[in-house]
Coordinates of C-alpha atoms and ligand atoms in Angstrom, one line a residue:
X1 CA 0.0 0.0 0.0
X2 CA 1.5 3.4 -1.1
X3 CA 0.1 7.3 0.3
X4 CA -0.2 9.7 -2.1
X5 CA 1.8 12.4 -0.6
X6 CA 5.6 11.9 -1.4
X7 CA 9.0 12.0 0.5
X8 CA 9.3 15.5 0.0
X9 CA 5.9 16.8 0.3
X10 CA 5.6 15.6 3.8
X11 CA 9.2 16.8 4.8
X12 CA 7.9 20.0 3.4
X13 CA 4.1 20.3 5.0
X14 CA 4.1 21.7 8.4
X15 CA 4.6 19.0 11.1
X16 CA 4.6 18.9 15.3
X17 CA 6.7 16.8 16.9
X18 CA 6.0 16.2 20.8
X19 CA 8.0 13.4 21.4
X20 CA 11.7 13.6 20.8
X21 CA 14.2 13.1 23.2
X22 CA 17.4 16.0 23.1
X23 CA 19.8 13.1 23.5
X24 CA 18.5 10.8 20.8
X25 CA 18.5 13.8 18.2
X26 CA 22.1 15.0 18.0
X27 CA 24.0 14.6 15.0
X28 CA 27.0 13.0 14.5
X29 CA 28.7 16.1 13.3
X30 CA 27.7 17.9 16.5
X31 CA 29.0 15.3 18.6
X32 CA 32.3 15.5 16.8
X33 CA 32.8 19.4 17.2
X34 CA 32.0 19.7 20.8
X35 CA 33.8 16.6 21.5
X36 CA 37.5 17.9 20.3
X37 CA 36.2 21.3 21.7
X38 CA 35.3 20.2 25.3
X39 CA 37.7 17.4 25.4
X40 CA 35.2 14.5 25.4
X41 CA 36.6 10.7 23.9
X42 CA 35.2 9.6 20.8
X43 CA 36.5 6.2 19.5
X44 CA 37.0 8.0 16.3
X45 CA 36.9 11.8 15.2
X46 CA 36.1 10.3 11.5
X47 CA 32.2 11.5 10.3
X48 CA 31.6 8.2 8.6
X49 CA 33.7 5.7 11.0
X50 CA 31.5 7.6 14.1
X51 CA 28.6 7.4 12.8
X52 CA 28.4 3.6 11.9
X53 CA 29.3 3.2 15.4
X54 CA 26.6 6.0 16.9
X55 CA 23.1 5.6 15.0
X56 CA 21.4 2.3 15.9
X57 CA 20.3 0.6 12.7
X58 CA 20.2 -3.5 13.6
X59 CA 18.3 -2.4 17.3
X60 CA 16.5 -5.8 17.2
X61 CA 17.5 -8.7 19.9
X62 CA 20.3 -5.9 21.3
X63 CA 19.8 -5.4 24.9
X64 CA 18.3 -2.9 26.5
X65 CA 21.6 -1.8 27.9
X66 CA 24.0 -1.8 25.2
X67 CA 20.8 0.8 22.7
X68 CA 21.1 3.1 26.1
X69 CA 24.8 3.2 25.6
X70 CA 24.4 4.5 22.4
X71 CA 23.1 7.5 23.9
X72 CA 26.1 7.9 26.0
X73 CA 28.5 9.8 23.6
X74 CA 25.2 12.4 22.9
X75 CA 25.2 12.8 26.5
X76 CA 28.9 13.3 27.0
X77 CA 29.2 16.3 24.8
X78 CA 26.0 18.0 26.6
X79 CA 27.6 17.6 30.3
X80 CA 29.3 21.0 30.0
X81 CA 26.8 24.4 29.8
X82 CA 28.3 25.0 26.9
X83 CA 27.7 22.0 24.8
X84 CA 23.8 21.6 26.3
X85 CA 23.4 25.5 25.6
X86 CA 24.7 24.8 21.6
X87 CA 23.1 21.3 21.2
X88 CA 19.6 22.8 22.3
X89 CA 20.2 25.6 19.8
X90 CA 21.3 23.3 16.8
X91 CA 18.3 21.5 17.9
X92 CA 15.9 24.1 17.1
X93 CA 17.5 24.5 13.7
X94 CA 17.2 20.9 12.9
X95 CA 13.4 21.5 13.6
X96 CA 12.8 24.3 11.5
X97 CA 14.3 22.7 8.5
X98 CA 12.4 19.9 8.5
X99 CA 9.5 22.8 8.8
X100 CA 8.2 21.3 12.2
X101 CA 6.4 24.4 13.5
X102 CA 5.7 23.4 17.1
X103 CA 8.3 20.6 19.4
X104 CA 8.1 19.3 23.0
X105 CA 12.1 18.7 23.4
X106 CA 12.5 16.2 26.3
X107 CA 15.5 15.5 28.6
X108 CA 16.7 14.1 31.9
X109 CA 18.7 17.0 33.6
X110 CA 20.1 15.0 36.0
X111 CA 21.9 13.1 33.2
X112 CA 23.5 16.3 32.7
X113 CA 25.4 16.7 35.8
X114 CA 24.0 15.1 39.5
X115 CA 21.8 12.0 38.4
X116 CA 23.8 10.2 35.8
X117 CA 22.9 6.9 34.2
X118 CA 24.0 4.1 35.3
X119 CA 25.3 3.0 31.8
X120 CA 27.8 6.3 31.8
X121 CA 30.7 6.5 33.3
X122 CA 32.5 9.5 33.0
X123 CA 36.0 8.3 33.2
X124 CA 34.8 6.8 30.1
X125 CA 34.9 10.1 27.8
X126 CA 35.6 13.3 29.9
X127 CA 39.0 14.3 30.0
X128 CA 39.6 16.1 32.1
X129 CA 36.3 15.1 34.4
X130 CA 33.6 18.1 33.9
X131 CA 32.3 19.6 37.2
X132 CA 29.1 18.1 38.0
X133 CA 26.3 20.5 36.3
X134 CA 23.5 21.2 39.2
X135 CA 19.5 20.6 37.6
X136 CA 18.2 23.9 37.7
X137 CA 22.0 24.8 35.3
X138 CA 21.4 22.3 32.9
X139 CA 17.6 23.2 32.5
X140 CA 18.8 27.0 32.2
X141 CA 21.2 25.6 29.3
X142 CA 19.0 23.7 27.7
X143 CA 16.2 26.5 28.1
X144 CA 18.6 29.2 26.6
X145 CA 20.0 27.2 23.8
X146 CA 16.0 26.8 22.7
X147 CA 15.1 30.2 23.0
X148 CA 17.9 31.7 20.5
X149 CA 16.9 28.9 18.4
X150 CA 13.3 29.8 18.3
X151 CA 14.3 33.8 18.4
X152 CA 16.1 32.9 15.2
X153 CA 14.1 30.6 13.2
X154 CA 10.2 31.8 14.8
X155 CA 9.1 28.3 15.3
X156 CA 8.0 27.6 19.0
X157 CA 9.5 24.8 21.5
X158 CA 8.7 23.7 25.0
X159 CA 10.5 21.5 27.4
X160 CA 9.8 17.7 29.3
X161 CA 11.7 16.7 32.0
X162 CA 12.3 12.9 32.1
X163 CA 12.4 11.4 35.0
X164 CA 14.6 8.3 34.4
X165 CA 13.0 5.5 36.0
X166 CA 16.4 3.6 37.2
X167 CA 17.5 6.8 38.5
X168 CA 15.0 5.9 42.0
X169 CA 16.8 2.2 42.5
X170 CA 20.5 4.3 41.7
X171 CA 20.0 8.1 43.3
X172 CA 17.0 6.9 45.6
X173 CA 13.8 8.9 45.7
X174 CA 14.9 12.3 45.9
X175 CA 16.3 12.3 42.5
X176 CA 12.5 12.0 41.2
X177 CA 11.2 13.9 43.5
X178 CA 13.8 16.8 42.5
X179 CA 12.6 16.6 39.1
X180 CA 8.9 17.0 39.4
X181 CA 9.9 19.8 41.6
X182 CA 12.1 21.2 39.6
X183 CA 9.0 21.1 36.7
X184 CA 7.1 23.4 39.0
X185 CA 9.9 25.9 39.4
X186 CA 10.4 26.2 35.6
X187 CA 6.7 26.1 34.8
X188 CA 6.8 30.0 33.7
X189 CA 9.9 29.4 32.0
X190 CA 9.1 26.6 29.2
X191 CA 8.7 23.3 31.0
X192 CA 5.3 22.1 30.5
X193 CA 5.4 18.4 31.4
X194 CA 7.2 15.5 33.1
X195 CA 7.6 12.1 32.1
X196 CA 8.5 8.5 33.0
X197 CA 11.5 7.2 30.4
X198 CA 13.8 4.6 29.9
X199 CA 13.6 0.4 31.5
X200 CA 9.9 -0.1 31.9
X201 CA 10.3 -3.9 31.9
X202 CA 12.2 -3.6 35.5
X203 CA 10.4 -0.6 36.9
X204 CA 6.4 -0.5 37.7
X205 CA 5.1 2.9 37.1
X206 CA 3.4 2.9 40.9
X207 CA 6.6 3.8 42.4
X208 CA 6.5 7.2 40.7
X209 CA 3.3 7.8 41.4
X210 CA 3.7 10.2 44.1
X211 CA 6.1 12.4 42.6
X212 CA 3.5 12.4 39.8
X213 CA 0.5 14.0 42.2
X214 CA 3.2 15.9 43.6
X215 CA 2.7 18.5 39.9
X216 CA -1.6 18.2 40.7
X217 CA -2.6 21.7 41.1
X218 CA 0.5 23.1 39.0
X219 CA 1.0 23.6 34.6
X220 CA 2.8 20.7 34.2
X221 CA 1.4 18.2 32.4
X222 CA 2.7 14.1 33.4
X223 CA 3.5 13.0 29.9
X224 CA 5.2 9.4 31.1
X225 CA 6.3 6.9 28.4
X226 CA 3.9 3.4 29.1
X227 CA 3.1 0.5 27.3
X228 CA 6.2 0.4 25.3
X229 CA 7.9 -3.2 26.7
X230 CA 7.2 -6.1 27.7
X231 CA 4.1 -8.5 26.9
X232 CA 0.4 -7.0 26.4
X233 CA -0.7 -7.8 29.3
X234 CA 2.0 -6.2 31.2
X235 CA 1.9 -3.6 29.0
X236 CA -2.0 -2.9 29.2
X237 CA -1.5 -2.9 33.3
X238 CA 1.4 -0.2 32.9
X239 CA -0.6 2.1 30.9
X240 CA -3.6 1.8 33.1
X241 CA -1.5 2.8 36.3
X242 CA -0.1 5.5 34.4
X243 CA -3.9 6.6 33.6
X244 CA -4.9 6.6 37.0
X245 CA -2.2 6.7 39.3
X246 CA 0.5 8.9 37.7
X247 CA -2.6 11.1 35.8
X248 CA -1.3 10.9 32.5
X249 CA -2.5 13.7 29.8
X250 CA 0.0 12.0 27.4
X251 CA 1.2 8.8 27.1
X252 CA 4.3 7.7 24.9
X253 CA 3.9 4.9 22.8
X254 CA 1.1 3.0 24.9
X255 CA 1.1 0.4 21.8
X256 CA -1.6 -2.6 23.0
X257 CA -4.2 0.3 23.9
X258 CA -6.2 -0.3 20.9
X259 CA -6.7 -3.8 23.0
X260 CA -9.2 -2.1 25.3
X261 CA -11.9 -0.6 25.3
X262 CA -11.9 0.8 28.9
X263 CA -8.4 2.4 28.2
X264 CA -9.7 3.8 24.5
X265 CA -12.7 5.5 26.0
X266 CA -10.7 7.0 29.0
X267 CA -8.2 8.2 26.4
X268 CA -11.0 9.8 24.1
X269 CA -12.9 11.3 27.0
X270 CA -9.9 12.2 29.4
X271 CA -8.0 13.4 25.8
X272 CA -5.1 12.0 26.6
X273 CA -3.0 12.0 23.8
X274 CA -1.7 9.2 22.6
X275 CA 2.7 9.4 20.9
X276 CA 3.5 7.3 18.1
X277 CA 6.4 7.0 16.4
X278 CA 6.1 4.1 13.3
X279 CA 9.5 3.6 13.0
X280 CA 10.4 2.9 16.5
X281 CA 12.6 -0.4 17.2
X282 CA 12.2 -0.2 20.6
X283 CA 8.4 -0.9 20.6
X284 CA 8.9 -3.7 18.5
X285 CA 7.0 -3.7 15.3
X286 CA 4.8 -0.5 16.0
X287 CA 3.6 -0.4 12.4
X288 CA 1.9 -3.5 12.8
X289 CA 0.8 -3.8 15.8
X290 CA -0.2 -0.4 16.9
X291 CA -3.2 0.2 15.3
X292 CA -3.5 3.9 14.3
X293 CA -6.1 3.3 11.8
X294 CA -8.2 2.1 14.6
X295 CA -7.4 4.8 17.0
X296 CA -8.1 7.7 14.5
X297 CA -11.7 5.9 13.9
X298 CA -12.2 5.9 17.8
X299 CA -11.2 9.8 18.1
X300 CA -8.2 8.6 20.3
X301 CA -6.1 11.9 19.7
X302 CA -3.2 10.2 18.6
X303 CA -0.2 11.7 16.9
X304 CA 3.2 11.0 15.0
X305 CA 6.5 11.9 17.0
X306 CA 9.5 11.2 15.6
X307 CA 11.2 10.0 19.4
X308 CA 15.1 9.4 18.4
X309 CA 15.2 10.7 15.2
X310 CA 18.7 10.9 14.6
X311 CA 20.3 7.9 16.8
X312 CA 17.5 5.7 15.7
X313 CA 18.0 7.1 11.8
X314 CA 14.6 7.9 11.2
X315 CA 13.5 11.7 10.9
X316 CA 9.9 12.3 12.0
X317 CA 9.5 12.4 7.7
X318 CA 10.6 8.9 7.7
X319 CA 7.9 8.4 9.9
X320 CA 5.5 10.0 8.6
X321 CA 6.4 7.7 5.4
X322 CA 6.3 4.9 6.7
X323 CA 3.0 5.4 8.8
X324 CA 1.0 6.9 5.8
X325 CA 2.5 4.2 3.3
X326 CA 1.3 1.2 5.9
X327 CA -2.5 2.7 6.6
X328 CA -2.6 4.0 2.9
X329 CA -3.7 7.0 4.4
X330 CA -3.3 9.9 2.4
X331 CA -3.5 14.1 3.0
X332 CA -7.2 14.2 4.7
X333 CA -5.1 11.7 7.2
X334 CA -2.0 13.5 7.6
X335 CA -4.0 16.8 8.5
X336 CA -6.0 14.9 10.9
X337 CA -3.3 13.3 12.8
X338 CA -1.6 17.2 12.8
X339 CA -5.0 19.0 13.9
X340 CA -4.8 16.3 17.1
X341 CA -1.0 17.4 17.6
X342 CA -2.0 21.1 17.3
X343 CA -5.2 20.4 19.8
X344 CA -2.7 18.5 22.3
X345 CA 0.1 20.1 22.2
X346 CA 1.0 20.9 26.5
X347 CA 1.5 24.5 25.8
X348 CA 2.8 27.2 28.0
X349 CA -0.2 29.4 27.5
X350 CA -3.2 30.5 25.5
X351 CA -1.0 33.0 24.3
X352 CA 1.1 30.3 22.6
X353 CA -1.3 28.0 21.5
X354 CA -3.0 31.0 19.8
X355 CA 0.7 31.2 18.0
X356 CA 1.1 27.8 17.3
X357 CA -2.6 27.6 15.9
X358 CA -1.8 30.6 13.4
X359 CA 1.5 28.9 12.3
X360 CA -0.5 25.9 11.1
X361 CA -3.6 27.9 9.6
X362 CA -0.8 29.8 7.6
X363 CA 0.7 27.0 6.1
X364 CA -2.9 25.3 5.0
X365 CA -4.1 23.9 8.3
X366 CA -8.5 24.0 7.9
X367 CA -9.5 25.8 10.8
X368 CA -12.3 23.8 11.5
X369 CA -10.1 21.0 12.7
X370 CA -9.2 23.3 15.8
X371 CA -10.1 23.2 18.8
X372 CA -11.2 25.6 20.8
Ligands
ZN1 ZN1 10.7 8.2 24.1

């Protein structure tokens, strides 16, 4: 089955993307100038010989630990302020070209600096060791190298804060507590949501569920990643207790949804969205077996997201291809699936939204696909 749009016209239509993680979407030949700038190892400084070894393109039977790795020589160059200010900036840019017109950027600042993975060791590719970057600095970074970007290119960008969900078992509970916290504190300032990332096959979202309520009452949205490992029915229970125990308004991935229909009509009524990204390897074989055809019939606000564009090697346009191709959906499809990105985006305020709304109405959005 083919979609009638091609390659270029959907790289060239306006597009949303509010799922895509900062460290999974910095390109090789970033990594390599702020790497012989800030002094971080690479195993090579070659373009081609780098990034054979850095973008994930066989993910299938590697474990979990080894893909994570792959993140670590993104994360390396972005544990200075310098190199999380520029690869937030170059960010934006990469955004812009690709016309997406509104992003929700996620990161875990603790990565950055207090909270590391467990998978990274600094010794590993700092020379000389960086001085441990506090949250609220890396947020700032991250937070200033967005807003030149969007000063720049006019697009707009807000921020998640991942709450890694090893980090409680490694840093214990006040490294998650810190970071819904930290949410709050930032909530004027760009952050709009936090989520839940990384091993859910070890990790049950209940244990994060106070730090969850903790944002009740606040801006910020709880936009945790669920139903993404596992088997179904593991995966059905995780996306239920992050319905109503973490108080989800968006869930990543949440793949066997379309299983039930107690979980479809909470999502339709409670508008949760719903993040897919076709291509994604981590999911297993999304295409297949996630169903978008049948959430767009239910009015599930589902939408496409892109997740690790570059490490994973396929731009949100690839999976927009891919997606379209599979469903043989065509442009009354793809301005469908943006009008539910555009009505669920977590913005920062009406103010925005109105901005973000314009944006899209300018480049051939109907208006009677918005929400009010
Ligand atoms: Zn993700």
């Amino acid at each position: 089955m083919t979609t009638t749009l091609t390659r270029e016209e959907i790289f060239r239509l306006p597009k949303t993307d509010l799922h895509r993680h900062l460290d999974g979407a910095v390109q090789p030949e970033l990594v390599i100038k702020l790497a012989k700038q800030l002094g971080v190892k690479l195993p090579t400084y070659d373009l081609a010989e780098f990034t054979k070894l850095y973008q994930i393109t066989e993910p299938k039977g590697m474990p979990i630990d080894q893909l994570f790795q792959r993140f670590a020589w993104a994360i390396a160059v972005m544990r200075t302020p310098q190199g999380l200010c520029q690869a937030a900036y170059e960010q934006v840019l990469d955004l812009a070209r690709e016309n997406i017109l509104y992003a929700e950027i996620r990161f875990a600042p603790g990565y950055h600096g207090v909270y590391p993975a467990p998978w990274y060791k600094p010794t590993a590719y700092e020379e000389p060791l960086f001085p441990i970057m506090s949250l609220e600095n890396a947020v700032i970074n991250v937070l200033s190298g967005l807003a030149s970007g969007i000063a720049e290119t006019g697009i707009e960008v807000n921020l998640t804060l991942c709450i890694p969900r090893e980090s409680l078992f490694a840093h214990g509970p006040k490294s998650v507590a810190d970071i819904a916290k930290l949410a709050v504190e930032f909530q004027d300032w760009g952050i709009v949501a936090i989520d839940l990332a990384c091993d859910e096959l070890s990790h049950s979202p209940y244990h994060y569920a106070q730090a969850f309520r903790s944002t009740i009452g606040s801006r910020i949205r709880r936009n945790p990643h669920a139903g993404e490992m596992g088997v179904d029915a593991y995966r059905l229970d995780c996306i239920q207790a992050c319905i109503t125990q973490l108080h989800a308004d968006g869930l990543g991935h949440a793949l066997p949804i379309w299983q039930s229909d107690y979980l479809m009509a909470w999502a339709r009524t409670k508008n949760i969205r719903i993040e897919r990204t076709p291509l994604s390897p981590v999911d297993g074989c999304s295409l297949a077996d996630g169903h978008l055809d049948v959430l767009l019939d239910y009015k599930v606000p589902v939408v496409i997201t892109s997740d690790d564009p570059v490490l994973m090697r396929a731009s949100l346009t690839d999976n927009w291809l891919a997606a379209l191709n599979y469903h043989n959906f065509g442009a009354k499809e793809f301005w469908q699936l943006t009008a539910n990105a555009v009505n669920h985006g977590f913005f920062r305020s009406a103010a925005q939204k109105k901005r973000v709304q314009q944006l899209f109405v300018k480049q051939g959005l109907d208006r009677s696909l918005l929400m009010k």
